[in-house]
mmCIF file of C-alpha atoms in Angstrom:
data_model
loop_
_atom_site.group_PDB
_atom_site.id
_atom_site.type_symbol
_atom_site.label_atom_id
_atom_site.label_comp_id
_atom_site.label_asym_id
_atom_site.label_seq_id
_atom_site.Cartn_x
_atom_site.Cartn_y
_atom_site.Cartn_z
ATOM 1 C CA UNK Z 1 0.000 0.000 0.000
ATOM 2 C CA UNK Z 2 2.987 2.340 0.115
ATOM 3 C CA UNK Z 3 3.619 2.373 -3.635
ATOM 4 C CA UNK Z 4 0.636 4.024 -5.318
ATOM 5 C CA UNK Z 5 -0.409 1.746 -8.178
ATOM 6 C CA UNK Z 6 -4.014 1.400 -9.341
ATOM 7 C CA UNK Z 7 -4.814 -1.790 -11.259
ATOM 8 C CA UNK Z 8 -8.519 -1.025 -11.743
ATOM 9 C CA UNK Z 9 -10.554 1.909 -13.006
ATOM 10 C CA UNK Z 10 -9.560 4.798 -15.275
ATOM 11 C CA UNK Z 11 -7.682 8.079 -14.789
ATOM 12 C CA UNK Z 12 -6.918 11.083 -16.980
ATOM 13 C CA UNK Z 13 -3.215 11.765 -17.534
ATOM 14 C CA UNK Z 14 -2.075 8.767 -15.489
ATOM 15 C CA UNK Z 15 -0.682 5.431 -16.650
ATOM 16 C CA UNK Z 16 1.198 2.430 -15.296
ATOM 17 C CA UNK Z 17 4.607 2.060 -16.896
ATOM 18 C CA UNK Z 18 6.753 -1.060 -16.633
ATOM 19 C CA UNK Z 19 10.307 -0.839 -15.346
ATOM 20 C CA UNK Z 20 13.160 -3.350 -15.295
ATOM 21 C CA UNK Z 21 15.570 -3.296 -12.358
ATOM 22 C CA UNK Z 22 18.905 -5.091 -12.829
ATOM 23 C CA UNK Z 23 21.030 -5.663 -9.722
ATOM 24 C CA UNK Z 24 23.682 -7.770 -11.433
ATOM 25 C CA UNK Z 25 23.044 -11.138 -9.830
ATOM 26 C CA UNK Z 26 19.271 -10.736 -10.095
ATOM 27 C CA UNK Z 27 16.720 -8.685 -12.007
ATOM 28 C CA UNK Z 28 13.001 -8.079 -11.658
ATOM 29 C CA UNK Z 29 10.234 -5.853 -12.927
ATOM 30 C CA UNK Z 30 8.140 -3.314 -11.082
ATOM 31 C CA UNK Z 31 5.336 -1.016 -12.285
ATOM 32 C CA UNK Z 32 5.608 2.724 -11.760
ATOM 33 C CA UNK Z 33 2.947 5.399 -12.108
ATOM 34 C CA UNK Z 34 3.631 8.037 -14.766
ATOM 35 C CA UNK Z 35 1.526 11.189 -14.698
ATOM 36 C CA UNK Z 36 1.171 14.167 -17.037
ATOM 37 C CA UNK Z 37 -0.286 17.646 -16.631
ATOM 38 C CA UNK Z 38 -0.806 20.048 -19.543
ATOM 39 C CA UNK Z 39 -1.606 23.744 -19.658
ATOM 40 C CA UNK Z 40 -1.130 26.816 -21.862
ATOM 41 C CA UNK Z 41 2.449 28.000 -22.106
ATOM 42 C CA UNK Z 42 5.570 27.940 -24.249
ATOM 43 C CA UNK Z 43 7.963 25.618 -22.409
ATOM 44 C CA UNK Z 44 7.002 22.456 -24.283
ATOM 45 C CA UNK Z 45 7.228 19.013 -22.694
ATOM 46 C CA UNK Z 46 9.118 19.056 -19.400
ATOM 47 C CA UNK Z 47 10.245 15.853 -17.744
ATOM 48 C CA UNK Z 48 10.583 16.627 -14.048
ATOM 49 C CA UNK Z 49 12.982 13.725 -13.492
ATOM 50 C CA UNK Z 50 15.224 15.102 -16.256
ATOM 51 C CA UNK Z 51 15.129 18.619 -14.824
ATOM 52 C CA UNK Z 52 16.617 17.357 -11.546
ATOM 53 C CA UNK Z 53 19.241 15.225 -13.350
ATOM 54 C CA UNK Z 54 17.630 11.864 -12.481
ATOM 55 C CA UNK Z 55 17.530 10.543 -16.061
ATOM 56 C CA UNK Z 56 20.144 9.041 -18.366
ATOM 57 C CA UNK Z 57 20.940 9.904 -22.012
ATOM 58 C CA UNK Z 58 18.819 7.110 -23.494
ATOM 59 C CA UNK Z 59 15.741 8.300 -21.624
ATOM 60 C CA UNK Z 60 16.422 11.903 -22.653
ATOM 61 C CA UNK Z 61 16.710 10.755 -26.273
ATOM 62 C CA UNK Z 62 13.311 9.057 -26.021
ATOM 63 C CA UNK Z 63 11.779 12.241 -24.608
ATOM 64 C CA UNK Z 64 13.157 14.324 -27.486
ATOM 65 C CA UNK Z 65 11.708 11.859 -30.004
ATOM 66 C CA UNK Z 66 8.360 12.120 -28.210
ATOM 67 C CA UNK Z 67 8.502 15.925 -28.509
ATOM 68 C CA UNK Z 68 9.256 15.598 -32.213
ATOM 69 C CA UNK Z 69 6.282 13.282 -32.765
ATOM 70 C CA UNK Z 70 3.991 15.655 -30.900
ATOM 71 C CA UNK Z 71 5.071 18.705 -32.927
ATOM 72 C CA UNK Z 72 4.821 16.832 -36.249
ATOM 73 C CA UNK Z 73 1.368 15.438 -35.430
ATOM 74 C CA UNK Z 74 -0.004 18.916 -34.754
ATOM 75 C CA UNK Z 75 2.077 20.737 -37.354
ATOM 76 C CA UNK Z 76 -0.658 23.285 -38.086
ATOM 77 C CA UNK Z 77 -0.225 24.554 -34.516
ATOM 78 C CA UNK Z 78 3.589 24.412 -34.435
ATOM 79 C CA UNK Z 79 5.203 25.895 -32.448
ATOM 80 C CA UNK Z 80 2.851 24.500 -29.829
ATOM 81 C CA UNK Z 81 1.544 26.835 -27.125
ATOM 82 C CA UNK Z 82 2.016 24.093 -24.585
ATOM 83 C CA UNK Z 83 3.676 23.453 -21.274
ATOM 84 C CA UNK Z 84 3.413 19.833 -20.166
ATOM 85 C CA UNK Z 85 5.030 18.159 -17.177
ATOM 86 C CA UNK Z 86 5.801 14.445 -16.970
ATOM 87 C CA UNK Z 87 6.972 12.616 -13.867
ATOM 88 C CA UNK Z 88 7.747 9.096 -12.694
ATOM 89 C CA UNK Z 89 5.983 9.108 -9.345
ATOM 90 C CA UNK Z 90 7.749 7.690 -6.295
ATOM 91 C CA UNK Z 91 10.955 7.189 -8.290
ATOM 92 C CA UNK Z 92 14.027 8.140 -6.267
ATOM 93 C CA UNK Z 93 16.890 6.238 -7.905
ATOM 94 C CA UNK Z 94 16.913 7.613 -11.435
ATOM 95 C CA UNK Z 95 15.425 6.629 -14.801
ATOM 96 C CA UNK Z 96 17.317 5.284 -17.812
ATOM 97 C CA UNK Z 97 16.269 3.816 -21.140
ATOM 98 C CA UNK Z 98 13.640 4.869 -23.652
ATOM 99 C CA UNK Z 99 11.154 2.066 -22.942
ATOM 100 C CA UNK Z 100 8.760 4.423 -21.148
ATOM 101 C CA UNK Z 101 8.401 6.868 -24.047
ATOM 102 C CA UNK Z 102 5.239 5.136 -25.281
ATOM 103 C CA UNK Z 103 3.619 5.321 -21.829
ATOM 104 C CA UNK Z 104 4.667 8.985 -21.542
ATOM 105 C CA UNK Z 105 3.050 9.703 -24.908
ATOM 106 C CA UNK Z 106 -0.225 8.089 -23.834
ATOM 107 C CA UNK Z 107 -0.231 10.076 -20.578
ATOM 108 C CA UNK Z 108 0.261 13.324 -22.542
ATOM 109 C CA UNK Z 109 -2.470 12.495 -25.073
ATOM 110 C CA UNK Z 110 -4.844 11.605 -22.240
ATOM 111 C CA UNK Z 111 -4.163 14.882 -20.465
ATOM 112 C CA UNK Z 112 -4.629 16.872 -23.691
ATOM 113 C CA UNK Z 113 -7.761 15.047 -24.866
ATOM 114 C CA UNK Z 114 -9.369 14.638 -21.450
ATOM 115 C CA UNK Z 115 -9.889 10.939 -22.191
ATOM 116 C CA UNK Z 116 -9.113 8.598 -19.269
ATOM 117 C CA UNK Z 117 -6.598 5.759 -19.492
ATOM 118 C CA UNK Z 118 -7.250 2.233 -18.280
ATOM 119 C CA UNK Z 119 -5.252 1.541 -15.148
ATOM 120 C CA UNK Z 120 -5.533 -2.235 -15.485
ATOM 121 C CA UNK Z 121 -3.158 -2.334 -18.470
ATOM 122 C CA UNK Z 122 0.500 -1.454 -17.913
ATOM 123 C CA UNK Z 123 2.677 -0.318 -20.816
ATOM 124 C CA UNK Z 124 6.235 -0.694 -22.050
ATOM 125 C CA UNK Z 125 7.694 0.266 -25.421
ATOM 126 C CA UNK Z 126 9.755 2.929 -27.131
ATOM 127 C CA UNK Z 127 8.261 5.131 -29.852
ATOM 128 C CA UNK Z 128 10.029 6.567 -32.891
ATOM 129 C CA UNK Z 129 9.325 9.785 -34.789
ATOM 130 C CA UNK Z 130 6.773 8.015 -36.997
ATOM 131 C CA UNK Z 131 4.807 6.611 -34.061
ATOM 132 C CA UNK Z 132 6.080 3.055 -34.540
ATOM 133 C CA UNK Z 133 6.633 1.068 -31.343
ATOM 134 C CA UNK Z 134 10.156 -0.285 -30.925
ATOM 135 C CA UNK Z 135 11.202 -3.396 -28.949
ATOM 136 C CA UNK Z 136 12.619 -3.019 -25.435
ATOM 137 C CA UNK Z 137 14.604 -5.097 -22.971
ATOM 138 C CA UNK Z 138 13.503 -6.958 -19.854
ATOM 139 C CA UNK Z 139 10.021 -7.598 -21.213
ATOM 140 C CA UNK Z 140 9.506 -10.842 -19.239
ATOM 141 C CA UNK Z 141 10.515 -9.318 -15.909
ATOM 142 C CA UNK Z 142 8.327 -6.280 -16.579
ATOM 143 C CA UNK Z 143 5.222 -8.357 -17.293
ATOM 144 C CA UNK Z 144 5.816 -10.615 -14.300
ATOM 145 C CA UNK Z 145 6.299 -7.579 -12.042
ATOM 146 C CA UNK Z 146 2.925 -6.133 -13.015
ATOM 147 C CA UNK Z 147 1.300 -9.560 -12.749
ATOM 148 C CA UNK Z 148 2.503 -9.865 -9.146
ATOM 149 C CA UNK Z 149 1.115 -6.407 -8.361
ATOM 150 C CA UNK Z 150 -2.277 -7.324 -9.835
ATOM 151 C CA UNK Z 151 -2.229 -10.675 -8.056
ATOM 152 C CA UNK Z 152 -1.592 -8.954 -4.712
ATOM 153 C CA UNK Z 153 -4.439 -6.490 -5.241
ATOM 154 C CA UNK Z 154 -6.709 -9.111 -6.787
ATOM 155 C CA UNK Z 155 -6.895 -10.401 -10.357
ATOM 156 C CA UNK Z 156 -10.252 -9.536 -11.914
ATOM 157 C CA UNK Z 157 -9.768 -10.925 -15.435
ATOM 158 C CA UNK Z 158 -9.276 -7.526 -17.101
ATOM 159 C CA UNK Z 159 -5.670 -6.773 -16.204
ATOM 160 C CA UNK Z 160 -2.713 -7.194 -18.520
ATOM 161 C CA UNK Z 161 0.319 -5.650 -20.165
ATOM 162 C CA UNK Z 162 0.836 -3.904 -23.502
ATOM 163 C CA UNK Z 163 4.198 -4.624 -25.164
ATOM 164 C CA UNK Z 164 5.739 -3.998 -28.609
ATOM 165 C CA UNK Z 165 4.726 -6.631 -31.158
ATOM 166 C CA UNK Z 166 8.408 -6.994 -32.045
ATOM 167 C CA UNK Z 167 8.996 -8.370 -28.523
ATOM 168 C CA UNK Z 168 6.687 -11.376 -28.949
ATOM 169 C CA UNK Z 169 9.490 -13.858 -29.677
ATOM 170 C CA UNK Z 170 11.256 -12.763 -26.463
ATOM 171 C CA UNK Z 171 8.452 -14.022 -24.231
ATOM 172 C CA UNK Z 172 9.525 -16.709 -21.762
ATOM 173 C CA UNK Z 173 7.130 -16.008 -18.916
ATOM 174 C CA UNK Z 174 6.871 -17.949 -15.689
ATOM 175 C CA UNK Z 175 4.425 -20.841 -15.644
ATOM 176 C CA UNK Z 176 2.239 -18.964 -13.161
ATOM 177 C CA UNK Z 177 1.728 -16.097 -15.627
ATOM 178 C CA UNK Z 178 1.200 -18.494 -18.542
ATOM 179 C CA UNK Z 179 -1.485 -20.347 -16.577
ATOM 180 C CA UNK Z 180 -3.208 -17.074 -15.661
ATOM 181 C CA UNK Z 181 -3.248 -16.030 -19.338
ATOM 182 C CA UNK Z 182 -4.638 -19.446 -20.317
ATOM 183 C CA UNK Z 183 -7.447 -19.056 -17.769
ATOM 184 C CA UNK Z 184 -8.218 -15.521 -18.993
ATOM 185 C CA UNK Z 185 -7.182 -13.926 -15.697
ATOM 186 C CA UNK Z 186 -4.358 -11.913 -17.262
ATOM 187 C CA UNK Z 187 -3.741 -10.665 -20.802
ATOM 188 C CA UNK Z 188 -0.792 -9.806 -23.044
ATOM 189 C CA UNK Z 189 -1.471 -7.196 -25.730
ATOM 190 C CA UNK Z 190 0.911 -6.251 -28.544
ATOM 191 C CA UNK Z 191 1.049 -3.255 -30.872
ATOM 192 C CA UNK Z 192 3.100 -2.059 -33.851
ATOM 193 C CA UNK Z 193 2.048 1.588 -33.717
ATOM 194 C CA UNK Z 194 1.291 4.049 -30.936
ATOM 195 C CA UNK Z 195 -2.207 4.540 -32.348
ATOM 196 C CA UNK Z 196 -3.129 0.904 -31.553
ATOM 197 C CA UNK Z 197 -2.108 1.238 -27.922
ATOM 198 C CA UNK Z 198 -3.893 4.556 -27.533
ATOM 199 C CA UNK Z 199 -7.159 3.069 -28.806
ATOM 200 C CA UNK Z 200 -6.812 0.074 -26.483
ATOM 201 C CA UNK Z 201 -6.150 2.245 -23.430
ATOM 202 C CA UNK Z 202 -8.685 5.018 -24.116
ATOM 203 C CA UNK Z 203 -11.388 3.134 -26.008
ATOM 204 C CA UNK Z 204 -11.701 5.827 -28.692
ATOM 205 C CA UNK Z 205 -10.513 5.982 -32.319
ATOM 206 C CA UNK Z 206 -7.048 7.499 -32.665
ATOM 207 C CA UNK Z 207 -8.133 9.727 -35.566
ATOM 208 C CA UNK Z 208 -7.136 10.055 -39.210
ATOM 209 C CA UNK Z 209 -5.927 13.386 -40.525
ATOM 210 C CA UNK Z 210 -8.413 15.128 -42.807
ATOM 211 C CA UNK Z 211 -7.872 17.835 -45.404
ATOM 212 C CA UNK Z 212 -6.919 21.134 -43.866
ATOM 213 C CA UNK Z 213 -4.979 19.583 -40.999
ATOM 214 C CA UNK Z 214 -7.984 18.584 -38.873
ATOM 215 C CA UNK Z 215 -8.799 15.120 -37.494
ATOM 216 C CA UNK Z 216 -11.843 12.859 -37.400
ATOM 217 C CA UNK Z 217 -14.447 14.236 -34.989
ATOM 218 C CA UNK Z 218 -14.304 13.049 -31.382
ATOM 219 C CA UNK Z 219 -11.114 11.071 -31.997
ATOM 220 C CA UNK Z 220 -8.143 11.204 -29.622
ATOM 221 C CA UNK Z 221 -6.163 13.508 -31.911
ATOM 222 C CA UNK Z 222 -9.184 15.740 -32.611
ATOM 223 C CA UNK Z 223 -9.815 16.285 -28.892
ATOM 224 C CA UNK Z 224 -6.115 16.916 -28.241
ATOM 225 C CA UNK Z 225 -5.994 19.327 -31.195
ATOM 226 C CA UNK Z 226 -8.989 21.240 -29.796
ATOM 227 C CA UNK Z 227 -7.197 21.679 -26.464
ATOM 228 C CA UNK Z 228 -3.999 22.836 -28.168
ATOM 229 C CA UNK Z 229 -5.993 25.396 -30.158
ATOM 230 C CA UNK Z 230 -7.483 26.699 -26.899
ATOM 231 C CA UNK Z 231 -3.983 26.932 -25.421
ATOM 232 C CA UNK Z 232 -2.800 28.923 -28.438
ATOM 233 C CA UNK Z 233 -5.767 31.275 -28.136
ATOM 234 C CA UNK Z 234 -5.060 31.781 -24.432
ATOM 235 C CA UNK Z 235 -1.369 32.510 -25.048
ATOM 236 C CA UNK Z 236 -2.069 35.016 -27.821
ATOM 237 C CA UNK Z 237 -5.139 36.600 -26.299
ATOM 238 C CA UNK Z 238 -4.994 40.388 -26.032
ATOM 239 C CA UNK Z 239 -5.041 41.623 -22.405
ATOM 240 C CA UNK Z 240 -8.263 43.317 -21.287
ATOM 241 C CA UNK Z 241 -8.232 47.042 -20.370
ATOM 242 C CA UNK Z 242 -8.387 46.166 -16.666
ATOM 243 C CA UNK Z 243 -5.434 43.802 -17.046
ATOM 244 C CA UNK Z 244 -3.432 46.480 -18.864
ATOM 245 C CA UNK Z 245 -4.338 49.007 -16.171
ATOM 246 C CA UNK Z 246 -3.179 46.692 -13.382
ATOM 247 C CA UNK Z 247 0.046 45.916 -15.251
ATOM 248 C CA UNK Z 248 0.724 49.644 -15.783
ATOM 249 C CA UNK Z 249 -0.028 50.364 -12.109
ATOM 250 C CA UNK Z 250 2.305 47.588 -10.977
ATOM 251 C CA UNK Z 251 5.075 48.862 -13.273
ATOM 252 C CA UNK Z 252 4.705 52.372 -11.822
ATOM 253 C CA UNK Z 253 5.098 50.911 -8.332
ATOM 254 C CA UNK Z 254 8.290 49.143 -9.410
ATOM 255 C CA UNK Z 255 9.632 52.313 -11.026
ATOM 256 C CA UNK Z 256 8.860 54.226 -7.822
ATOM 257 C CA UNK Z 257 10.995 51.815 -5.826
#
């Protein structure tokens, strides 16, 4: 109960990522909550762990690729009027590797679109600039770590893990997990593209781009695009007379000092 991990329900801007911990003579997997908050601004995507020097170069590379995908996907609004913060909650020993970039992307899209993410499906996978999901290491340990967490809190038949499809031939799961999958108590999902995972986790169509740079109505990308347009409007909105008056008054006070 000390590590905050939900394995049921839905939440906006919150997802369970899968981590792999290697101690040399032993290794294991453990889920970690990743959360995102978005608001109008011009700072772009900020990773709080990176800002306090708790991430390695491979993770930073994955974050930069994520930023590139985001800007390219909403090119009609580039540069984006967005400030978004990402954080690995209750992580105190540092983060390395790019295998969480897919989960970070889903958390951002959820926060932007307002669509909740399923908490019963944990995610691992790296994403490239075209949205393709790349294979990652430690996939067996990661799945088994989330399985143990779900087992402790109570398997309800809906929980599972989402991994890159290119990792399928790496699966050598423990017999306990295999038996649970056979009985339908736990599930393994695979995906080739970020859009597939987003639809699985949010239950809404990802959205095809239409002429003029818009997206299919009520899709994930359309809802995110609507929020980004509102952010741009807020950032470029002309100040009201009362706001200008207060700013001028405050400046006079500063000049007086």
